Coordinates of C-alpha atoms in Angstrom, one line a residue:
Chain A
R815 CA -21.3 -26.4 -27.7
Q816 CA -18.0 -27.4 -29.2
R817 CA -16.9 -23.8 -29.2
C818 CA -17.8 -23.5 -25.5
R819 CA -15.8 -26.6 -24.6
A820 CA -12.9 -25.3 -26.5
D821 CA -13.2 -21.9 -24.8
G822 CA -13.1 -23.7 -21.4
R823 CA -10.0 -25.6 -22.3
A824 CA -8.3 -22.5 -23.5
L825 CA -8.4 -20.9 -20.1
R826 CA -5.4 -21.2 -17.9
K827 CA -7.7 -22.3 -15.1
L828 CA -11.3 -23.0 -15.0
P829 CA -13.3 -22.7 -11.7
V830 CA -14.7 -25.9 -10.4
H831 CA -17.7 -24.2 -8.6
V832 CA -19.1 -20.9 -9.7
G833 CA -21.6 -19.0 -7.6
L834 CA -24.0 -16.8 -9.6
V835 CA -25.1 -14.1 -7.2
V836 CA -27.8 -11.6 -8.2
T837 CA -28.0 -8.4 -6.2
E838 CA -30.6 -6.8 -8.4
E839 CA -34.2 -6.8 -7.1
E840 CA -35.9 -8.2 -10.2
P841 CA -34.1 -11.4 -11.3
S842 CA -34.5 -12.6 -14.9
Y843 CA -35.1 -16.3 -15.3
A844 CA -34.0 -16.3 -19.0
D845 CA -30.7 -14.5 -18.3
M846 CA -29.9 -16.7 -15.3
A847 CA -30.7 -19.8 -17.4
S848 CA -28.3 -18.6 -20.0
L849 CA -25.6 -18.1 -17.5
V850 CA -26.2 -21.6 -16.0
V851 CA -26.1 -23.2 -19.4
W852 CA -22.9 -21.4 -20.4
C853 CA -21.2 -22.5 -17.2
M854 CA -22.1 -26.1 -18.0
A855 CA -21.1 -25.8 -21.6
V856 CA -17.7 -24.4 -20.8
G857 CA -17.1 -27.3 -18.4
I858 CA -17.7 -25.9 -15.0
S859 CA -18.7 -28.8 -12.8
Y860 CA -20.7 -27.1 -10.0
V861 CA -23.0 -24.1 -10.4
S862 CA -25.0 -22.4 -7.7
V863 CA -27.5 -19.7 -8.2
Y864 CA -28.4 -17.2 -5.4
D865 CA -30.5 -14.1 -4.7
H866 CA -30.9 -12.6 -1.2
N867 CA -34.7 -12.7 -1.4
G868 CA -34.8 -16.4 -2.2
I869 CA -36.8 -15.7 -5.4
F870 CA -35.0 -18.2 -7.5
K871 CA -35.4 -20.9 -4.8
R872 CA -39.1 -20.3 -4.4
N873 CA -39.6 -20.3 -8.2
N874 CA -37.2 -23.1 -8.8
S875 CA -39.3 -24.9 -11.4
R876 CA -39.7 -21.8 -13.5
L877 CA -35.9 -21.5 -13.5
M878 CA -35.5 -25.2 -14.4
D879 CA -37.9 -24.8 -17.3
E880 CA -36.0 -21.9 -18.7
I881 CA -32.7 -23.8 -18.3
L882 CA -34.1 -26.8 -20.1
K883 CA -35.4 -24.6 -22.9
Q884 CA -32.0 -22.9 -23.3
Q885 CA -30.0 -26.0 -23.2
Q886 CA -32.0 -27.4 -26.1
E887 CA -31.7 -24.1 -28.0
L888 CA -28.1 -23.2 -27.4
I889 CA -26.4 -26.5 -27.1
G890 CA -28.8 -29.0 -28.7
L891 CA -28.7 -31.6 -26.0
D892 CA -31.6 -33.9 -26.6
C893 CA -31.2 -35.4 -23.2
S894 CA -31.4 -32.6 -20.8
K895 CA -31.4 -34.4 -17.6
Y896 CA -29.2 -33.3 -14.8
T897 CA -29.0 -33.5 -11.1
V898 CA -30.8 -30.7 -9.4
E899 CA -30.3 -30.2 -5.7
F900 CA -32.2 -27.9 -3.4
A901 CA -30.3 -27.3 -0.3
N902 CA -32.2 -28.5 2.7
Q903 CA -34.3 -30.9 0.7
D904 CA -33.3 -34.3 -0.5
K905 CA -34.6 -34.0 -4.0
T906 CA -32.1 -35.5 -6.4
G907 CA -33.2 -35.6 -10.0
Q908 CA -31.8 -37.9 -12.6
V909 CA -28.5 -38.5 -13.9
L910 CA -26.7 -36.3 -16.2
N911 CA -25.4 -36.2 -19.5
C912 CA -23.6 -33.0 -19.0
Q913 CA -21.3 -33.5 -16.1
S914 CA -22.5 -30.5 -14.1
T915 CA -24.6 -30.1 -11.0
L916 CA -26.7 -27.1 -10.1
K917 CA -27.9 -25.8 -6.7
V918 CA -30.3 -23.0 -6.1
L919 CA -29.5 -21.3 -2.8
S920 CA -30.9 -18.6 -0.6
P921 CA -29.9 -16.9 2.7
E922 CA -31.1 -19.9 4.7
D923 CA -28.2 -21.9 3.3
G924 CA -25.8 -19.4 4.8
K925 CA -25.7 -18.4 8.5
A926 CA -28.9 -20.3 9.2
N927 CA -27.3 -23.5 8.1
I928 CA -24.3 -22.9 10.3
V929 CA -26.7 -22.3 13.2
K930 CA -28.5 -25.6 12.4
A931 CA -25.2 -27.5 12.4
A932 CA -24.3 -25.8 15.7
Q933 CA -27.7 -26.8 17.2
N934 CA -27.3 -30.4 16.1
F935 CA -23.8 -30.6 17.6
C936 CA -25.0 -29.1 20.9
Q937 CA -27.8 -31.7 20.9
L938 CA -25.1 -34.4 20.7
V939 CA -23.3 -32.7 23.5
A940 CA -26.4 -32.6 25.7
Q941 CA -26.8 -36.3 25.1
Q942 CA -23.1 -36.7 26.1
Q943 CA -22.2 -38.2 22.7
R944 CA -19.7 -35.4 22.1
T945 CA -17.7 -33.0 24.1
H946 CA -17.3 -29.3 23.2
A947 CA -13.6 -29.9 22.5
D948 CA -14.5 -32.3 19.7
L949 CA -15.6 -29.3 17.6
D950 CA -13.0 -27.9 15.3
V951 CA -13.0 -26.2 11.9
N952 CA -13.1 -29.5 10.0
V953 CA -15.8 -31.0 12.1
L954 CA -18.0 -27.9 11.6
D955 CA -17.2 -27.9 7.9
N956 CA -18.5 -31.5 7.7
L957 CA -21.6 -30.7 9.6
L958 CA -22.8 -28.1 7.1
S959 CA -25.4 -29.5 4.8
S960 CA -26.1 -26.6 2.5
T961 CA -23.5 -27.5 0.0
N962 CA -23.5 -31.3 0.3
G963 CA -21.2 -32.7 -2.3
F964 CA -20.1 -29.3 -3.6
P965 CA -16.6 -28.0 -3.1
D966 CA -16.3 -24.4 -1.9
P967 CA -16.9 -21.9 -4.7
D968 CA -13.7 -20.8 -6.5
L969 CA -15.5 -17.9 -8.1
V970 CA -18.5 -15.7 -7.5
L971 CA -19.9 -13.8 -10.4
K972 CA -21.8 -11.0 -8.7
F973 CA -24.4 -9.2 -10.8
G974 CA -25.9 -5.8 -10.0
P975 CA -25.0 -2.5 -8.3
V976 CA -24.7 -3.7 -4.7
D977 CA -21.2 -4.1 -3.4
S978 CA -22.0 -7.0 -1.1
T979 CA -22.5 -10.8 -1.1
L980 CA -25.8 -10.3 0.7
G981 CA -25.5 -13.4 2.8
F982 CA -24.3 -15.9 0.1
L983 CA -22.6 -18.9 1.8
P984 CA -20.4 -16.9 4.3
W985 CA -18.5 -19.9 5.5
H986 CA -17.8 -21.3 2.1
I987 CA -16.5 -18.1 0.4
R988 CA -13.3 -17.7 2.5
L989 CA -11.0 -18.0 -0.5
T990 CA -13.5 -17.2 -3.3
E991 CA -12.6 -14.7 -6.0
I992 CA -15.4 -12.2 -6.3
I993 CA -15.8 -10.7 -9.7
S994 CA -18.5 -8.1 -10.2
L995 CA -20.6 -7.5 -13.3
P996 CA -22.9 -4.5 -13.7
S997 CA -26.1 -6.6 -14.4
H998 CA -27.3 -10.1 -15.3
L999 CA -30.0 -8.6 -17.5
N1000 CA -29.3 -9.2 -21.2
I1001 CA -25.9 -10.5 -20.2
S1002 CA -23.8 -11.7 -23.2
Y1003 CA -21.6 -14.7 -23.5
E1004 CA -18.7 -12.4 -24.2
E1005 CA -19.2 -10.6 -20.9
F1006 CA -19.5 -13.9 -19.1
F1007 CA -16.4 -15.4 -20.7
S1008 CA -14.4 -12.2 -20.1
A1009 CA -15.1 -12.6 -16.4
L1010 CA -13.8 -16.2 -16.5
H1011 CA -10.7 -14.9 -18.3
H1012 CA -10.2 -12.4 -15.5
Y1013 CA -10.5 -15.2 -12.9
A1014 CA -7.9 -17.3 -14.8
A1015 CA -5.4 -14.5 -14.3
C1016 CA -5.8 -14.3 -10.5
E1017 CA -2.8 -15.4 -8.5
Q1018 CA -3.6 -17.1 -5.2
R1019 CA -0.9 -17.3 -2.5
W1020 CA -3.0 -19.2 0.1
G1021 CA -1.6 -17.1 3.0
K1022 CA 2.0 -18.0 2.1
Chain B
V628 CA -17.3 16.5 4.1
F629 CA -19.4 13.8 2.4
Q630 CA -23.0 14.4 1.5
A631 CA -23.8 11.2 -0.4
G632 CA -24.8 9.3 2.8
P633 CA -23.9 8.8 6.4
M634 CA -20.3 8.1 7.6
P635 CA -19.5 4.4 8.4
K636 CA -19.2 3.8 12.1
H637 CA -17.0 0.7 11.7
V638 CA -14.4 0.1 8.9
A639 CA -12.4 -3.1 8.4
F640 CA -9.2 -3.3 6.5
I641 CA -7.4 -6.2 4.8
M642 CA -4.0 -4.5 4.5
D643 CA -2.6 -6.4 1.6
G644 CA 0.4 -5.6 -0.6
N645 CA 3.3 -5.1 1.8
R646 CA 5.5 -7.7 0.1
R647 CA 4.7 -6.5 -3.5
Y648 CA 5.5 -3.0 -2.4
A649 CA 8.9 -4.1 -1.0
Q650 CA 9.6 -5.9 -4.3
K651 CA 8.6 -2.8 -6.3
C652 CA 10.8 -0.5 -4.2
H653 CA 13.7 -3.1 -4.1
V654 CA 13.7 -3.3 -0.3
E655 CA 13.5 -6.2 2.1
R656 CA 10.1 -7.7 2.9
Q657 CA 10.6 -6.7 6.5
Q658 CA 10.8 -3.1 5.3
G659 CA 7.5 -3.6 3.4
H660 CA 5.8 -4.8 6.6
S661 CA 7.3 -2.0 8.6
Q662 CA 6.0 0.6 6.1
G663 CA 2.7 -1.2 6.3
F664 CA 2.6 -0.6 10.0
D665 CA 3.3 3.1 9.6
K666 CA 0.5 3.3 7.0
L667 CA -1.8 1.6 9.5
A668 CA -1.0 4.2 12.1
Q669 CA -1.7 7.0 9.6
T670 CA -4.9 5.4 8.4
L671 CA -6.2 5.2 12.0
R672 CA -5.5 8.9 12.4
W673 CA -7.5 9.7 9.2
C674 CA -10.4 7.5 10.4
L675 CA -10.5 9.3 13.8
N676 CA -10.5 12.7 12.1
L677 CA -13.4 11.6 9.9
G678 CA -15.4 10.4 12.9
I679 CA -15.0 6.7 12.2
Q680 CA -15.1 5.3 15.7
E681 CA -14.1 1.7 15.1
V682 CA -11.5 0.0 12.9
T683 CA -10.7 -3.7 12.6
V684 CA -7.6 -4.8 10.8
Y685 CA -6.3 -8.2 9.6
A686 CA -2.8 -8.2 10.8
F687 CA -1.8 -11.8 10.8
S688 CA -3.7 -14.9 9.6
I689 CA -3.3 -18.4 10.9
E690 CA -2.5 -19.3 7.3
N691 CA 0.5 -16.9 7.5
F692 CA 2.3 -19.3 9.8
K693 CA 2.9 -21.2 6.6
R694 CA 5.4 -18.6 5.5
S695 CA 9.1 -19.0 5.8
K696 CA 10.4 -19.1 9.4
E697 CA 12.4 -16.0 8.6
E698 CA 9.4 -14.0 7.6
V699 CA 7.2 -15.3 10.4
D700 CA 9.9 -14.5 13.0
G701 CA 10.2 -11.1 11.4
L702 CA 6.5 -10.4 11.7
M703 CA 6.5 -11.7 15.3
D704 CA 9.4 -9.3 16.1
L705 CA 7.5 -6.5 14.5
A706 CA 4.5 -7.4 16.7
R707 CA 6.7 -7.4 19.8
Q708 CA 8.1 -4.0 18.9
K709 CA 4.7 -2.4 18.2
F710 CA 2.9 -3.8 21.2
S711 CA 5.7 -2.8 23.5
R712 CA 5.6 0.7 21.9
L713 CA 1.9 0.8 22.4
L714 CA 2.3 0.1 26.1
E715 CA 4.7 3.0 26.3
E716 CA 2.1 5.2 24.9
Q717 CA -0.5 4.6 27.6
E718 CA -0.9 8.3 28.4
N719 CA -1.8 8.9 24.8
L720 CA -4.2 6.0 24.6
K721 CA -5.9 7.2 27.8
K722 CA -6.1 10.7 26.4
H723 CA -7.8 9.6 23.2
G724 CA -9.8 6.9 24.9
V725 CA -8.5 4.2 22.6
C726 CA -9.7 0.7 23.4
I727 CA -7.5 -2.0 22.0
R728 CA -8.7 -5.5 21.4
V729 CA -6.7 -8.4 19.8
L730 CA -8.8 -11.1 18.2
G731 CA -7.7 -14.6 17.3
D732 CA -6.5 -17.9 18.5
L733 CA -3.9 -16.2 20.8
P734 CA -2.5 -19.4 22.4
L735 CA -1.0 -20.1 18.9
L736 CA 1.4 -17.2 19.5
P737 CA 4.7 -17.1 21.4
V738 CA 3.9 -16.6 25.1
D739 CA 5.8 -13.3 25.4
I740 CA 3.6 -11.8 22.7
Q741 CA 0.5 -13.1 24.4
E742 CA 1.7 -11.3 27.5
L743 CA 2.2 -8.0 25.7
I744 CA -1.2 -8.4 24.1
A745 CA -2.8 -9.1 27.5
Q746 CA -1.3 -6.0 29.0
A747 CA -2.4 -3.8 26.1
V748 CA -5.9 -5.2 26.2
L749 CA -6.3 -5.0 29.9
A750 CA -4.8 -1.5 30.2
T751 CA -7.3 -0.1 27.6
R752 CA -10.4 -2.2 28.2
N753 CA -12.4 0.6 29.8
Y754 CA -11.6 3.2 27.2
N755 CA -14.5 3.9 24.9
K756 CA -13.9 6.9 22.6
C757 CA -12.6 4.7 19.8
F758 CA -11.9 1.1 19.2
L759 CA -9.1 -0.7 17.4
N760 CA -9.5 -4.4 16.8
V761 CA -6.4 -6.2 15.6
C762 CA -7.0 -9.7 14.2
F763 CA -3.8 -11.6 15.0
A764 CA -3.5 -15.4 14.6
Y765 CA -7.0 -15.2 13.2
T766 CA -9.2 -16.8 10.6
S767 CA -12.9 -16.4 10.4
R768 CA -13.5 -20.2 10.3
H769 CA -11.6 -20.6 13.5
E770 CA -13.5 -17.8 15.0
I771 CA -16.9 -19.3 14.0
S772 CA -15.8 -22.7 15.2
N773 CA -14.7 -21.3 18.5
A774 CA -18.1 -19.6 18.9
V775 CA -19.9 -22.9 18.3
R776 CA -17.5 -24.6 20.7
E777 CA -18.3 -22.1 23.4
M778 CA -22.0 -22.7 23.0
A779 CA -21.4 -26.4 23.2
W780 CA -19.3 -25.7 26.4
G781 CA -22.3 -23.8 27.7
V782 CA -24.6 -26.8 27.1
E783 CA -22.0 -29.1 28.8
Q784 CA -21.9 -26.8 31.8
G785 CA -25.7 -26.9 32.0
L786 CA -25.9 -23.2 31.3
L787 CA -27.7 -23.5 27.9
E788 CA -30.2 -25.7 26.2
P789 CA -29.4 -26.8 22.6
S790 CA -32.6 -24.9 21.5
D791 CA -31.0 -21.6 22.8
V792 CA -28.5 -21.8 20.0
S793 CA -29.4 -19.1 17.5
E794 CA -27.8 -16.7 15.1
S795 CA -27.9 -13.9 17.6
L796 CA -26.3 -16.1 20.3
L797 CA -23.6 -17.1 17.9
D798 CA -23.0 -13.4 17.2
K799 CA -22.4 -12.9 20.9
C800 CA -19.8 -15.7 21.0
L801 CA -17.6 -14.4 18.3
Y802 CA -14.3 -12.6 19.2
T803 CA -16.0 -9.5 17.8
N804 CA -19.0 -9.7 20.1
N805 CA -18.4 -6.2 21.5
S806 CA -18.5 -4.6 18.1
P807 CA -21.2 -3.8 15.6
D808 CA -20.7 -5.5 12.2
P809 CA -18.4 -3.6 9.9
D810 CA -20.2 -1.1 7.6
L811 CA -17.4 -1.2 5.1
L812 CA -14.6 -3.7 4.3
I813 CA -11.7 -2.5 2.3
R814 CA -9.1 -4.7 0.7
T815 CA -6.0 -3.3 -1.0
S816 CA -3.6 -4.6 -3.6
G817 CA -6.2 -5.6 -6.1
E818 CA -7.1 -9.0 -4.8
V819 CA -10.8 -9.6 -4.8
R820 CA -11.3 -12.2 -2.1
L821 CA -12.0 -12.2 1.7
S822 CA -9.2 -14.6 2.7
D823 CA -11.1 -16.0 5.7
F824 CA -11.6 -12.5 7.3
L825 CA -14.8 -11.6 9.2
L826 CA -16.9 -13.8 6.9
W827 CA -19.8 -13.9 9.3
Q828 CA -19.7 -10.2 10.2
T829 CA -19.4 -8.9 6.6
S830 CA -22.2 -10.8 5.0
H831 CA -24.1 -7.5 4.5
S832 CA -21.1 -5.1 4.6
C833 CA -20.1 -2.9 1.7
L834 CA -17.1 -4.6 0.1
V835 CA -14.6 -2.3 -1.6
F836 CA -11.6 -3.8 -3.5
Q837 CA -8.9 -1.2 -4.3
S838 CA -5.8 -1.9 -6.4
V839 CA -3.4 0.3 -4.5
L840 CA -0.8 -1.5 -2.4
W841 CA -1.3 -1.0 1.3
P842 CA 1.9 1.0 2.1
E843 CA 0.9 3.4 -0.6
Y844 CA -2.7 3.9 0.7
S845 CA -3.8 7.5 0.6
F846 CA -6.4 9.7 2.2
W847 CA -8.1 9.9 -1.2
N848 CA -8.2 6.1 -1.4
L849 CA -10.0 6.1 1.9
C850 CA -12.5 8.8 0.7
E851 CA -13.2 6.8 -2.4
A852 CA -14.1 3.8 -0.3
I853 CA -16.3 5.8 1.9
L854 CA -18.1 7.3 -1.1
R855 CA -18.8 3.7 -2.3
F856 CA -20.2 2.9 1.1
Q857 CA -22.5 5.9 0.9
M858 CA -23.7 5.0 -2.5
N859 CA -24.5 1.5 -1.3
Y860 CA -26.1 2.6 2.0
G861 CA -29.8 2.5 1.0
A862 CA -29.7 -0.9 -0.7
L863 CA -27.6 -2.5 2.1
Q864 CA -29.8 -1.1 4.8
K865 CA -32.9 -2.5 3.1
A866 CA -31.3 -5.9 2.6
R867 CA -30.1 -6.0 6.2
D868 CA -33.6 -5.0 7.5
S869 CA -35.4 -7.6 5.5
Y870 CA -32.9 -10.3 6.6
M871 CA -33.4 -9.4 10.3
E872 CA -37.1 -9.3 9.8
E873 CA -37.0 -12.8 8.4
R874 CA -34.8 -14.0 11.2
R875 CA -37.2 -12.6 13.8
R876 CA -40.1 -14.3 12.0
Q877 CA -38.4 -17.7 12.0
Q878 CA -37.5 -17.4 15.7
M879 CA -41.1 -16.5 16.5
E880 CA -42.2 -19.6 14.5
R881 CA -39.9 -21.8 16.4
D882 CA -41.1 -20.4 19.7
Q883 CA -44.7 -20.9 18.8
D884 CA -44.0 -24.5 17.8
Y885 CA -42.3 -25.1 21.1
V886 CA -45.3 -23.6 23.0
T887 CA -47.7 -25.7 21.0
R888 CA -45.8 -28.9 21.9
K889 CA -45.7 -27.9 25.5
L890 CA -49.5 -27.2 25.6
Q891 CA -50.1 -30.6 24.0
Q892 CA -48.1 -32.2 26.7
E893 CA -50.2 -30.4 29.3
G894 CA -53.2 -31.8 27.6
C895 CA -54.6 -28.4 26.5
A896 CA -56.0 -28.1 23.0
S897 CA -53.4 -26.2 21.0
H898 CA -56.0 -23.8 19.7
G899 CA -57.4 -23.3 23.1
D900 CA -56.6 -20.9 25.9
S901 CA -54.8 -18.1 24.1
R902 CA -53.9 -16.5 27.4
R903 CA -52.3 -19.7 28.5
R904 CA -50.3 -19.7 25.3
R905 CA -49.2 -16.1 25.7
T906 CA -48.2 -16.7 29.3
L907 CA -46.2 -19.8 28.3
L908 CA -44.5 -18.0 25.5
Q909 CA -43.5 -15.1 27.8
K910 CA -42.2 -17.6 30.4
C911 CA -40.2 -19.6 27.9
T912 CA -38.7 -16.4 26.4
A913 CA -37.8 -15.0 29.8
M914 CA -36.2 -18.3 31.0
R915 CA -34.2 -18.5 27.8
E916 CA -33.0 -14.9 28.3
E917 CA -31.9 -15.7 31.8
R918 CA -30.0 -18.8 30.7
I919 CA -28.3 -16.8 27.9
Q920 CA -27.3 -14.0 30.3
G921 CA -25.8 -16.5 32.7
F922 CA -23.9 -18.2 29.9
L923 CA -22.6 -14.9 28.4
Q924 CA -21.4 -13.8 31.8
A925 CA -19.5 -17.1 32.3
L926 CA -18.0 -16.6 28.8
E927 CA -16.9 -13.1 29.6
H928 CA -15.2 -14.3 32.8
K929 CA -13.4 -17.1 31.0
R930 CA -12.0 -14.5 28.5
A931 CA -11.1 -12.0 31.1
D932 CA -9.4 -14.8 33.1
F933 CA -7.3 -15.7 30.1
F934 CA -5.8 -12.2 29.9
E935 CA -5.5 -11.7 33.6
R936 CA -3.6 -14.9 34.1
L937 CA -1.1 -13.8 31.3
C938 CA -0.5 -10.5 33.1
T939 CA 0.1 -12.1 36.5
V940 CA 2.7 -14.4 34.9
S941 CA 4.7 -11.5 33.4
A942 CA 4.4 -9.4 36.6

């Protein structure tokens, strides 16, 4: 754990929110749990997990069990409570000892969530509580609920052979660095950390 | 000729690296942008020769207004030059059937450029052999917000119900509503981000990041990208199909719920008369379709009006 924290501090910059995107058909709970636990250990505040079939989301408790197990093994936290949020459900867990928050996401948190926000806004317009001119980029951004409390991802680690984000949070990834890794199966800490290192070297000009 | 899969029909480019190229070659930034434009023209010719019918390019982001006045003015001048040039080439455009569209928050631009754009767009609007979409004064978030605003306008005008709002309707309100989603998105210069470009439309596109600087882009670079697309084709097609299937299923569920509520209001048992249910479902779907057609026509008129008004001003 100490080593992970030190590694995190050694990087020129650490992402605040990392999206772990699996494009492989058969996700591995153990390997994903490792990745989540490493993110938290290194000091990344927000972690999201995504696969385009929504498998992790449907089997969320299995993933949680794996994470708890690995936390105890790898880092020796005896109190392994953390806040878990399912997008679209208000299910907050308990407070954390590690200062990280996890979300498990699926395609419904992407375009479908934008559509939901649009419907809600149109409902307000129908009730004459808003006019169409009230809606701008910031207003729409605030209406999106799929990532309540999370900043936009700085970094996506994309696992698997498919060269696509497969519907992962389209709105939120406008400035996200996308680093691809061949597979999440049997992923090593070194591979994971090397990707973070690569991220730390990216220069962002923000359009200027 | 490629055998690893089909050719992409629509390719999008983030033409990044003009300034780094200029630095590398010890020339002015403006030169870098100018070379970048030449490379664009060349790339379009390659695409046409390969049978790629539609190309979308990210020419100027709303974020780029943050650059120095000198650079922004330089880019605007380049735009003036190129759009004027384009208008002089009308015979060629007609001959090759090139339809030019310019996508973005155009009112942000100097009026004279808006006028040039309007002329180019209106002059070529009926050509259909190939399509060039230029994103200018564009960001994806602005585009998506604009689409939502248009749907809200539709509700305000009494053309739409809030429940008509759907993913497919939003698709039709984007600036890109006349184009299929890009099959392939290429970004040059080694950056691995989307920079607020076509975020909605590329959710299932093949993303290819290449380290070459845009003004140095070669035919072989293009081939490499197309090969990557072909290798991804099967997996992407599968993912897209299952996504669309899920979307259809959810829409059907929503419609069934709506019909159930309506039947309950009428006092019929919701499990009852299945013929009544089917009839009601058909009726609701048909009425929604009618509303949507009316709304989309009104939206089309609004957009055509915007360009036509600019042309009468300059006439």
